Every structure is written in C-alpha cells, then in structure tokens.
XYZ file of C-alpha atoms in Angstrom:
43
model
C 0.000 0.000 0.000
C 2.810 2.407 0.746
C 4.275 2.239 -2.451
C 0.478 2.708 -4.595
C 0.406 6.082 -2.058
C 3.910 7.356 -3.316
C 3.372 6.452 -6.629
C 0.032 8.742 -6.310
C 1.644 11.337 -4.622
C 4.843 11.820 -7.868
C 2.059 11.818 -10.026
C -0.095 14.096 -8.099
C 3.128 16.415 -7.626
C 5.026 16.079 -10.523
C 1.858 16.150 -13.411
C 2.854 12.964 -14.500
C 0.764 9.692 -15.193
C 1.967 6.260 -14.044
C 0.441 3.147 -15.392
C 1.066 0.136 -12.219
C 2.066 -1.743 -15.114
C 5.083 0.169 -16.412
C 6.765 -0.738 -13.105
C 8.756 -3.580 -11.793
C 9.109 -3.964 -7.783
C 12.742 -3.972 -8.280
C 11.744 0.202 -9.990
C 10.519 1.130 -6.421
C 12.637 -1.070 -4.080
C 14.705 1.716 -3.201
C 14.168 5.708 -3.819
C 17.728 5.330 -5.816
C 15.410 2.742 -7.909
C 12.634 4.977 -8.262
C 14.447 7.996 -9.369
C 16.419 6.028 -12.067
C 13.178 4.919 -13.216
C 11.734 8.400 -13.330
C 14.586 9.724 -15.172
C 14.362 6.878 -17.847
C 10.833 7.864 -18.836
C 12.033 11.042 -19.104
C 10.304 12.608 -15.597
C-alpha cells in the first residue's frame, strides 16, 4: 500500500501519469530505484 500512495503522490506532484504496469518492484525497491526509473521515462 505504501508504495500505490507514493506512486500517487509523484504523479499528483510532478503532473505525471503512471500506469502500475510500467513498473517492476525492483523500480521502487529503493528511492535510488525509483528515481532512475523516473529519469528513464524522461520525468
């Protein structure tokens, strides 16, 4: 549940739309992971 309510909260602060199924659980294991993910997609 904690990661669904960060993933709300980028895309809630950032403008940005994340589809659950664009992400691995390895993307959002770690903030390191999440921000490398981010900046692939071009966030």
């Amino acid at each position: 549940l904690g990661s669904i309510e960060i993933l709300l909260e980028l895309e809630e602060r950032l403008g940005i739309k994340l589809q659950p199924t664009e992400l691995e659980r390895s993307d959002i294991e770690t903030p390191n992971n999440l921000i490398a993910f981010l900046k692939k997609k071009g966030f």
